[in-house]
Coordinates of C-alpha atoms in Angstrom, one line a residue:
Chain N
X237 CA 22.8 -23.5 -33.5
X238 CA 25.9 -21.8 -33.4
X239 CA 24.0 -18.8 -34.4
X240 CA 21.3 -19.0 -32.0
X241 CA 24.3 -18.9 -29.3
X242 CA 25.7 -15.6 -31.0
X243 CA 22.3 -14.3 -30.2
X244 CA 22.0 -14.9 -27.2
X245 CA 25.4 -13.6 -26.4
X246 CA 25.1 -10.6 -28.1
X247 CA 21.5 -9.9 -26.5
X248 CA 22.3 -11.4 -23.0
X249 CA 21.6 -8.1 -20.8
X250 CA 18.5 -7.2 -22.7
X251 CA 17.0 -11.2 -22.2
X252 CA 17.9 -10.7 -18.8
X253 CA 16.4 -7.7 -17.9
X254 CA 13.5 -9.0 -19.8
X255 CA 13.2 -12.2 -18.3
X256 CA 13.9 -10.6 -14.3
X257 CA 11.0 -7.6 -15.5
X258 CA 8.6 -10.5 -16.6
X259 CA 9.1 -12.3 -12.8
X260 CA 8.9 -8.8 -11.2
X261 CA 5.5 -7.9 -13.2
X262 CA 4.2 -11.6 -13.6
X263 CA 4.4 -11.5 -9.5
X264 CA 2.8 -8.0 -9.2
X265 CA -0.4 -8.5 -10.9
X266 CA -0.7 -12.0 -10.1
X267 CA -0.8 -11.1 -6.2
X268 CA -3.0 -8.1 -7.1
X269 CA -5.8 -10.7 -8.9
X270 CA -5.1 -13.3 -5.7
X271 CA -2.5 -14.2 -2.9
X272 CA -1.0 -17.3 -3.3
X273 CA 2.4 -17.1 -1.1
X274 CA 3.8 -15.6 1.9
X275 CA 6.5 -15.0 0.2
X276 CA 6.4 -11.6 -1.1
X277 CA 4.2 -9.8 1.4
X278 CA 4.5 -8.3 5.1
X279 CA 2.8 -11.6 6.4
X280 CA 6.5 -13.3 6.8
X281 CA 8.2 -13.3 9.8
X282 CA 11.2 -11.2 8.8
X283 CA 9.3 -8.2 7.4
X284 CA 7.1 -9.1 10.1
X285 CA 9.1 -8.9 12.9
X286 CA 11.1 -5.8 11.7
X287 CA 7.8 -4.1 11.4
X288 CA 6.1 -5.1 14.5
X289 CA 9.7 -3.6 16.0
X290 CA 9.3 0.2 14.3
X291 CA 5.7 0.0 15.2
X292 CA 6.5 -0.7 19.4
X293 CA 8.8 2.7 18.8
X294 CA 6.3 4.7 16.8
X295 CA 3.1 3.3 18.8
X296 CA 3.9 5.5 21.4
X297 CA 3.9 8.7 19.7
X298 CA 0.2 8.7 19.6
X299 CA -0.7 7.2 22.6
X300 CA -2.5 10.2 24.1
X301 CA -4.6 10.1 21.3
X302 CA -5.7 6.8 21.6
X303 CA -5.8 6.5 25.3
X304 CA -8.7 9.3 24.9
X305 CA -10.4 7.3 21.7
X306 CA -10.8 4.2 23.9
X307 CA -11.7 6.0 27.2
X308 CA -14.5 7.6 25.1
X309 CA -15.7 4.5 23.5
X310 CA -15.5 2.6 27.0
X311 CA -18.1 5.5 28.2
X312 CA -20.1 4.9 25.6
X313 CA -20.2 1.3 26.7
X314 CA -20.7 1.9 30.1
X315 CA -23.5 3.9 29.3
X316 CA -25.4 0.6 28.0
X317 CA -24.2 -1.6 30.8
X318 CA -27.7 -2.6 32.4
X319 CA -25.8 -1.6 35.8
X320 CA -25.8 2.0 34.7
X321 CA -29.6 2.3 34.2
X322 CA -31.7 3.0 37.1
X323 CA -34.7 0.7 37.5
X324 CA -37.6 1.7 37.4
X325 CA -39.3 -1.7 36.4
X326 CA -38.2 -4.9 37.7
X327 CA -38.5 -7.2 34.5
X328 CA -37.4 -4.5 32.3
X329 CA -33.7 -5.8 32.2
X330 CA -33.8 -9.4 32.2
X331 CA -32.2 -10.9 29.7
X332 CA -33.2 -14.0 28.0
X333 CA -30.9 -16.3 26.1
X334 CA -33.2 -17.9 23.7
X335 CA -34.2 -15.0 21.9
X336 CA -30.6 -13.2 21.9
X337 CA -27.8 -15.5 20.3
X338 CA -24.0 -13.9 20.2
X339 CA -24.0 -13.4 16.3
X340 CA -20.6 -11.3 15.8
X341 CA -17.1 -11.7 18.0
X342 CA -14.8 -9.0 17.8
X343 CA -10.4 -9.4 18.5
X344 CA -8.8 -6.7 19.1
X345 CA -5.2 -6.0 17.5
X346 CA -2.9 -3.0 16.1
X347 CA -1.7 -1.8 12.7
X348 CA 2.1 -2.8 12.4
X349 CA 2.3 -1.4 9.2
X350 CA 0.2 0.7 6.3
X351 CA 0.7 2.1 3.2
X352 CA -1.4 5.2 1.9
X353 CA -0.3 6.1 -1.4
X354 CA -0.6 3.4 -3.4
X355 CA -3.6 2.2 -5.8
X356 CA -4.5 -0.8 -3.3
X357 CA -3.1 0.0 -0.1
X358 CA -2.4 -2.5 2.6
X359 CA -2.3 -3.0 6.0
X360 CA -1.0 -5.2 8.2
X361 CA -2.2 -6.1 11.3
X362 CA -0.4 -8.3 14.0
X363 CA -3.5 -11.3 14.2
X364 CA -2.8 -14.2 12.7
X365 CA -4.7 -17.8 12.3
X366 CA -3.4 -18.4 15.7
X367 CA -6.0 -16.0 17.0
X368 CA -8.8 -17.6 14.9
X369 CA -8.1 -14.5 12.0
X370 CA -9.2 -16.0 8.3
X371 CA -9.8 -14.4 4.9
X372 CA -13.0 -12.2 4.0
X373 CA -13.7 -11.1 7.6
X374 CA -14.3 -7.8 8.5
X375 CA -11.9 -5.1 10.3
X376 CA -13.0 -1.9 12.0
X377 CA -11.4 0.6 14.3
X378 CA -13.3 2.9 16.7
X379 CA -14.4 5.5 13.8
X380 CA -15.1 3.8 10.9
X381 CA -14.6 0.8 8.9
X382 CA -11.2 -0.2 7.8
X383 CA -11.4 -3.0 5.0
X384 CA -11.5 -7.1 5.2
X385 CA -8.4 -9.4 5.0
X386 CA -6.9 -10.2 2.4
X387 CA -4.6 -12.9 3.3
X388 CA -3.3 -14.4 6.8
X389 CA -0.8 -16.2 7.7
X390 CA 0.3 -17.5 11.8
X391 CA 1.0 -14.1 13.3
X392 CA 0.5 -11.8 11.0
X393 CA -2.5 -10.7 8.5
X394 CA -3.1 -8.4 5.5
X395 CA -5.8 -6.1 5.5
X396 CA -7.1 -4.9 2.1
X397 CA -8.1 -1.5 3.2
X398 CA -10.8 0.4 2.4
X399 CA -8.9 2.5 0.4
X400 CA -8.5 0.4 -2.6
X401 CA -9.9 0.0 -5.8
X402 CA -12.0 -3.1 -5.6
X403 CA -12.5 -3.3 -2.1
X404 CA -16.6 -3.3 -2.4
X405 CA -18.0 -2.9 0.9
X406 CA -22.1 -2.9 1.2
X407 CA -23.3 0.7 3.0
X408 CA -26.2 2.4 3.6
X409 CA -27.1 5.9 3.2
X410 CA -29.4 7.3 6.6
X411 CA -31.4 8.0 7.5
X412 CA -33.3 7.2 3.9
X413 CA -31.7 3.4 3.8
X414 CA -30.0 3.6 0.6
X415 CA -28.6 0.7 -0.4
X416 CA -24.7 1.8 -2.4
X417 CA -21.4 0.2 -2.7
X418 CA -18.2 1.6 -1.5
X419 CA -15.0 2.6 -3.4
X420 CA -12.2 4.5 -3.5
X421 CA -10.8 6.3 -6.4
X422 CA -7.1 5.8 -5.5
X423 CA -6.5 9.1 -4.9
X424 CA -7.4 11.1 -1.6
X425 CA -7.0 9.0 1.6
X426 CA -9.8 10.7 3.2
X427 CA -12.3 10.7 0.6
X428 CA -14.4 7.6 -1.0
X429 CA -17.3 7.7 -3.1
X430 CA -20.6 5.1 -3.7
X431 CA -21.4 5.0 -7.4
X432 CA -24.4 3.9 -9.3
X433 CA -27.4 5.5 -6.9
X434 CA -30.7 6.2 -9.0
X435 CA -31.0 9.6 -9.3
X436 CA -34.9 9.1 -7.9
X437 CA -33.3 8.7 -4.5
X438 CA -32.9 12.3 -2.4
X439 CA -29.5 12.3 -0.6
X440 CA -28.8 15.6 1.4
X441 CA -25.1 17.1 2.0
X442 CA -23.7 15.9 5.6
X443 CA -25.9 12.8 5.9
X444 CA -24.4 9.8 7.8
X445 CA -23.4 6.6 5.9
X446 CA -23.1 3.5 7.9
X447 CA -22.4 -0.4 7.5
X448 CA -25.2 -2.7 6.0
X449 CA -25.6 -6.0 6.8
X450 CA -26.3 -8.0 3.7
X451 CA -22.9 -9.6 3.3
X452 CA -22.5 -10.8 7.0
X453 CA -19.2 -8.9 6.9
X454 CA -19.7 -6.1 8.9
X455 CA -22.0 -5.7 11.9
X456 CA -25.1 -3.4 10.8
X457 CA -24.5 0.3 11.9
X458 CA -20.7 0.9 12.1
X459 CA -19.7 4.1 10.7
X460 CA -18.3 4.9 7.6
X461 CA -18.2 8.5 7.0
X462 CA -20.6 11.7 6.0
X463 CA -22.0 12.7 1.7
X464 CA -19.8 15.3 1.0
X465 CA -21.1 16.0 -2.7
X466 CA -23.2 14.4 -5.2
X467 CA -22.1 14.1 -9.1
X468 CA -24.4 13.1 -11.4
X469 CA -23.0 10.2 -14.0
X470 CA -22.9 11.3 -17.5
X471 CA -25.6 10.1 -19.6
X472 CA -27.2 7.7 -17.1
X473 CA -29.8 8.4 -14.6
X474 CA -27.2 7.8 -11.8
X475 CA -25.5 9.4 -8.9
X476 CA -22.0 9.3 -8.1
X477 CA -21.7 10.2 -4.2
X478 CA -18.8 11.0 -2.8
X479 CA -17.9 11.0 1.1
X480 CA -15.8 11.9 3.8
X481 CA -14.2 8.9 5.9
X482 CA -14.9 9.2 9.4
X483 CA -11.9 7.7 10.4
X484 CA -8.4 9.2 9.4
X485 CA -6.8 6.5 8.0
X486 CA -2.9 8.2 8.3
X487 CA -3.5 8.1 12.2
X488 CA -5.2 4.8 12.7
X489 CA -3.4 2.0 15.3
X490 CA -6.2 0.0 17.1
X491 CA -8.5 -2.1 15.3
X492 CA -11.0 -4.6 15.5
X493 CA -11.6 -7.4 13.7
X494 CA -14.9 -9.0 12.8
X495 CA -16.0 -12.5 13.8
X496 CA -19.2 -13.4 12.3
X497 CA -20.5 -16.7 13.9
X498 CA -23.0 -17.5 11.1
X499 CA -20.8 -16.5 8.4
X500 CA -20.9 -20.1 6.9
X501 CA -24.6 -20.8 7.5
X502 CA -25.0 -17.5 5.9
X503 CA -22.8 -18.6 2.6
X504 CA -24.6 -22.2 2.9
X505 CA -28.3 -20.3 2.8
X506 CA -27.0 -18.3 -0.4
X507 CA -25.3 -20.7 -1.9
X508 CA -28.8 -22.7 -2.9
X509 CA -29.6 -19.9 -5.2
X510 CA -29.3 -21.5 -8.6
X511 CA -25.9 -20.2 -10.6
X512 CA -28.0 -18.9 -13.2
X513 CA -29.9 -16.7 -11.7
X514 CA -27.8 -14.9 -9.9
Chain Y
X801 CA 37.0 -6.3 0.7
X802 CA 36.4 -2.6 1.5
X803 CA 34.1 -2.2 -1.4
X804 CA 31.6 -4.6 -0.4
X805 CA 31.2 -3.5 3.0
X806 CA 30.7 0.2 1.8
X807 CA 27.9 -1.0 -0.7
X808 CA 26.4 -3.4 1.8
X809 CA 26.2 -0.6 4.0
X810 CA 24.4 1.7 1.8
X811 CA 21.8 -1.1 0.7
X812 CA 21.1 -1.5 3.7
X813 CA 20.8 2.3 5.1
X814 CA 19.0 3.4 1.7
X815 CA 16.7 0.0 1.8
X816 CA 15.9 0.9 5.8
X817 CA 15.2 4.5 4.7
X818 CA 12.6 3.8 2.4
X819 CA 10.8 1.2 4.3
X820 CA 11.1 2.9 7.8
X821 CA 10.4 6.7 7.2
X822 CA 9.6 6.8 3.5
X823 CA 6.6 4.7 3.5
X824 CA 4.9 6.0 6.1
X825 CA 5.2 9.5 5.0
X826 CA 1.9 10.2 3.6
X827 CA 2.3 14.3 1.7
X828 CA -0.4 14.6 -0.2
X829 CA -1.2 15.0 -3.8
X830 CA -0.6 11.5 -4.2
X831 CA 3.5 12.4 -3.6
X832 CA 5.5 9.0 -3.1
X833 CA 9.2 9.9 -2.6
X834 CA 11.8 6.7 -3.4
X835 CA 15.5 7.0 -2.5
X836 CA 16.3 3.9 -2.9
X837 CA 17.4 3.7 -6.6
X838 CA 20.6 6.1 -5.4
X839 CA 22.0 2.6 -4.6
X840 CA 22.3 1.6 -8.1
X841 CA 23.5 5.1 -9.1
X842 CA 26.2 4.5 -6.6
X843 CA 27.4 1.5 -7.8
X844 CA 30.7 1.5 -9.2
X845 CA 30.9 2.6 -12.7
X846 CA 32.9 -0.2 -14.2
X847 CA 30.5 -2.4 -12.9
X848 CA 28.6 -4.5 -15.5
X849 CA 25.2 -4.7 -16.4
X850 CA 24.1 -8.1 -15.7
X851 CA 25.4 -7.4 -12.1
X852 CA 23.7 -4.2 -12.1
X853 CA 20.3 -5.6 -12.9
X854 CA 21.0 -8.6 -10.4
X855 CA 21.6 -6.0 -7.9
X856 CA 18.3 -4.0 -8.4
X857 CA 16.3 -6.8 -8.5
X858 CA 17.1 -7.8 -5.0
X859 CA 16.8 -4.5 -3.4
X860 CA 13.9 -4.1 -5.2
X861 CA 12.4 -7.4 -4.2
X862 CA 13.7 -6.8 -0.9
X863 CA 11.6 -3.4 -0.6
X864 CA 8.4 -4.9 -2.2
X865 CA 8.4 -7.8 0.5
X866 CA 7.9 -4.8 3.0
X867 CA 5.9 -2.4 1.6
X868 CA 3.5 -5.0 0.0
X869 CA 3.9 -3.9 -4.0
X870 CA 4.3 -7.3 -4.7
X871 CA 7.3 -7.3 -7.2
X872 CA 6.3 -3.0 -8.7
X873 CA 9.6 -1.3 -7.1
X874 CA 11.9 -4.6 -8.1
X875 CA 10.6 -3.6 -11.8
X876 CA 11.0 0.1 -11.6
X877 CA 14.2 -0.5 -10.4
X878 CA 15.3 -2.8 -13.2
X879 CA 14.4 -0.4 -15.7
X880 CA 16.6 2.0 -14.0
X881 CA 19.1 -0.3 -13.5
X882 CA 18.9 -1.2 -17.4
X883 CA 19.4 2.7 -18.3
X884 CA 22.1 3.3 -16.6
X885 CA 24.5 2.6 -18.9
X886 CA 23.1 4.6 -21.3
X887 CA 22.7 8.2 -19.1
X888 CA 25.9 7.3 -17.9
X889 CA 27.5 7.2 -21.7
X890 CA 25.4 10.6 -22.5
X891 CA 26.4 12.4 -20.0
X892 CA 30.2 11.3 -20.0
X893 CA 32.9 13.8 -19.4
X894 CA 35.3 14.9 -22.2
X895 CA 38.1 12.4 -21.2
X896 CA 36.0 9.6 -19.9
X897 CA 35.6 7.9 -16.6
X898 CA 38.9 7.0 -16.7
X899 CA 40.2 8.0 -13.1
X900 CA 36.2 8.1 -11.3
X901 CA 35.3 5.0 -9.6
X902 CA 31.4 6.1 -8.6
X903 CA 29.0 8.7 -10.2
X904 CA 28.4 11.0 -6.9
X905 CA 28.4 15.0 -7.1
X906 CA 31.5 14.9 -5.0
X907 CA 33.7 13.3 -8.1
X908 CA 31.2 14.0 -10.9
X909 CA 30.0 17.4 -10.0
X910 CA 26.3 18.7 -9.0
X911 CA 25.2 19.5 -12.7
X912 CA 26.2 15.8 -13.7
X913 CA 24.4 14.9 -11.0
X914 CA 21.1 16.2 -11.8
X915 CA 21.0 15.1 -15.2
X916 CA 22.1 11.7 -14.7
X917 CA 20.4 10.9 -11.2
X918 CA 17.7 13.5 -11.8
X919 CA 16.7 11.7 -15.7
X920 CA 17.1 8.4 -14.5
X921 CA 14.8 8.8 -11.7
X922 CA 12.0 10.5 -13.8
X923 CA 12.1 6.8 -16.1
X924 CA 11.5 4.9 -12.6
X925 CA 9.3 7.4 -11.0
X926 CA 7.3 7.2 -14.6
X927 CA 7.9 2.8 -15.0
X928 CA 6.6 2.8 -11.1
X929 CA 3.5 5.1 -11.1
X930 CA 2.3 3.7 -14.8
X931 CA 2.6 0.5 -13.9
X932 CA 0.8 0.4 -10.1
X933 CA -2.0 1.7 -12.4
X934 CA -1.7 0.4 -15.8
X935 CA -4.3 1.8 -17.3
X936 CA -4.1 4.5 -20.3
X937 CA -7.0 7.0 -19.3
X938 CA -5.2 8.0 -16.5
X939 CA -1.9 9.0 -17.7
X940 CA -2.9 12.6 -16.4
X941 CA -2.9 11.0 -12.8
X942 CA 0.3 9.3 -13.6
X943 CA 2.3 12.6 -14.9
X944 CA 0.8 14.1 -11.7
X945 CA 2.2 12.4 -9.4
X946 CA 5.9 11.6 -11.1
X947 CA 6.4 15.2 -12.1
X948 CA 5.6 15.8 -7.7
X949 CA 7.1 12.7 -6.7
X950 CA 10.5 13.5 -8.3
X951 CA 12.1 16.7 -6.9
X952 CA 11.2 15.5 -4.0
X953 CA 12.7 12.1 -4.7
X954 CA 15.7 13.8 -6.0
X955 CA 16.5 15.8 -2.9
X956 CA 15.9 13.5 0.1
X957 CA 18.4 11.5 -2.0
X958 CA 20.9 14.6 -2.5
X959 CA 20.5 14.8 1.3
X960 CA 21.6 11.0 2.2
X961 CA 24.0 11.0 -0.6
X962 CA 26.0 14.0 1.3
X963 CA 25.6 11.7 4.1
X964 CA 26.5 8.3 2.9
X965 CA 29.4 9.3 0.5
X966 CA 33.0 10.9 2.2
X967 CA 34.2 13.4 0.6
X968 CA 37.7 12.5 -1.2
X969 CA 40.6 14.0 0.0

């Protein structure tokens, strides 16, 4: 006993820093795998309040920018208003409830904080549960996609951005309709690449790659960026394709995020696939 | 008295740097400069381990609550913590540290400095960037960005050292 004492004594800064490295690491790739606390992310109120505070002071530094993104995208909209299309047939705008149903909502919020170096980067946004925000949903800014969240908490969410390793987002390559799934290699912020396309496929330089619909996540159609070279994969009859984010990530402020209103019939349909077969 | 209001001061101006400017600033080449760790350098010399590594791990947990690492700069920082000890008994002048309270270029000198500061840092820079990634096949990707990372690293923190530290008279 008297020994095991004598160790410890002798060895006491090393078992500390051991047992304070074990909490630090245990914590890191346990949040990494899945959130479980508040705690330790930008979803508590005091990181969250400091953070929403640097952002009202840096916000304004871009504003020109965005004040000309959003006019542009309100033309856009105007441009589809029924009231901006001359008639030429009387029945041609009249619209009819039954056959149209409101499938996606969007809420609008802004980016309080981001990081852009890391492996998995983050972002927070300033939505929280009080505005109806939960896990898995979709977020989008004017350009392109931006990721899904992560976790959420009352006034604050995390959004695991598109740049990060496992984010998986379904796309499709136009105007051919090839189906790919988006990643990021940790490396270039403006850069992501879709691996695993059969090499049978023909994908030209430059061609757009958009949003698919299969998960419910995303609205079908929203940007996400332009081929910028094809790799083949090494000893498989595979393409590696890399593209060019439409949106710049280091610039973005206003985003969207995704509120699909059959998101749980959706789950409920796929969920009576057999767990064996899929 | 004095002492802990100087150090409180420079946790919280080094911890406010990094989160506010540092973070955000996005170089390129997958550059990630830290300053943060100039706290514990700072410390004073006397001071024992135990508190030392107590020390790091709060600024470092304090950091990773912002900048959502989840607990990676609180480890980087221990192992920094944990060496400095070491570097500092290396690199110990002839007739010890006998008279010098803290380890800045002021009292230690510039070449002291860089060795201890600038050796240090290269561990935390290497602890940090290996273990975001922890995986072996890209150790390239890793070297990368701590042999970038650090002279950069090394001289925003030269910079706020000149800044935070007065000169003795």
């Amino acid at each position: 006993m008297r020994n095991l004492f004598a160790f410890f004594r002798r060895f006491r800064v090393f078992l500390i820093f051991v047992i304070l490295q074990v909490i630090a690491l245990y914590s890191y790739f346990s949040y990494i795998a899945y959130p479980k606390s508040q705690f330790l992310t930008t979803t508590n109120s005091i990181s969250g309040s400091l953070l929403s505070a640097r952002n009202n002071v840096v916000k304004h530094f871009n504003l020109e920018a965005n004040n000309k993104a959003l006019q542009l995208e309100n033309i856009l909209l105007r441009r589809r208003l029924p009231e901006s299309f001359m008639k030429i047939e009387n029945e041609t705008f009249k619209i009819n409830d039954t056959i149209y149903e409101e499938q996606y909502d969007y809420i609008a919020g802004e980016i309080v904080n981001a990081t852009l170096t890391r492996k998995n980067n983050y972002f927070t946004i300033n939505l929280g549960s009080i505005q109806g925000i939960e896990t898995q949903m979709g977020v989008f800014s004017d350009n392109g996609i931006v990721g899904r969240v992560f976790y959420v908490s009352e006034h604050y969410a995390l959004v695991k951005s598109v740049l990060s390793e496992n984010i998986n987002i379904d796309v499709v390559i136009q105007p051919a309709g090839i189906k790919g799934i988006l990643k990021w290699d940790g490396n270039n912020p403006n850069v992501g690449y879709i691996s695993g396309i059969s090499n049978d496929y023909k994908i030209k330089n430059g061609s757009q790659v958009i949003t698919g619909s299969g998960s419910g996540v995303f609205p079908k159609g929203l940007p996400v960026g332009k081929v910028k070279k094809i790799e083949t994969v090494e000893g498989k009859p595979l393409w590696d394709v890399h593209i060019d984010f439409s949106e710049d990530y280091r610039k973005l402020q206003n985003i969207y995020v995704v509120k699909n209103r059959l998101q749980k019939e959706l789950e409920k349909i796929e969920f009576a696939i057999p767990s064996d077969e899929k | 008295m004095n002492l802990i209001i100087k150090h409180s001061v420079r946790f919280l101006i080094l911890g406010l740097v990094q989160i506010l400017l540092l973070n955000q600033l996005e170089i390129g080449l997958g550059i990630q400069a830290m300053v943060y760790p100039l706290f514990i350098l700072l410390l004073p010399i006397d001071l024992g381990t135990i508190p030392l590594l107590i020390f790091a791990f709060v600024l470092g947990i304090s950091i990773d609550a912002i900048s959502n690492t989840f607990g990676l700069h609180a480890s980087s920082l221990l192992f920094f913590a944990y060496c400095r000890p070491l570097f500092l008994k290396i690199f110990s002048p002839r007739d010890g540290y006998e008279n010098i309270k803290e380890g800045d270029s002021y009292q230690m000198g510039f070449l002291w400095f860089l060795w201890v500061y600038g050796g240090l840092l290269t561990l935390h820079h290497f602890w940090f960037f290996y273990m975001e990634v922890f995986r072996f096949d890209e150790i390239l990707f890793v070297l990368q960005k701590t042999v970038l990372s650090v002279p950069v690293s090394f001289l925003m923190a030269f910079i706020l050292q000149i800044l935070l530290v007065t000169k003795p008279r």
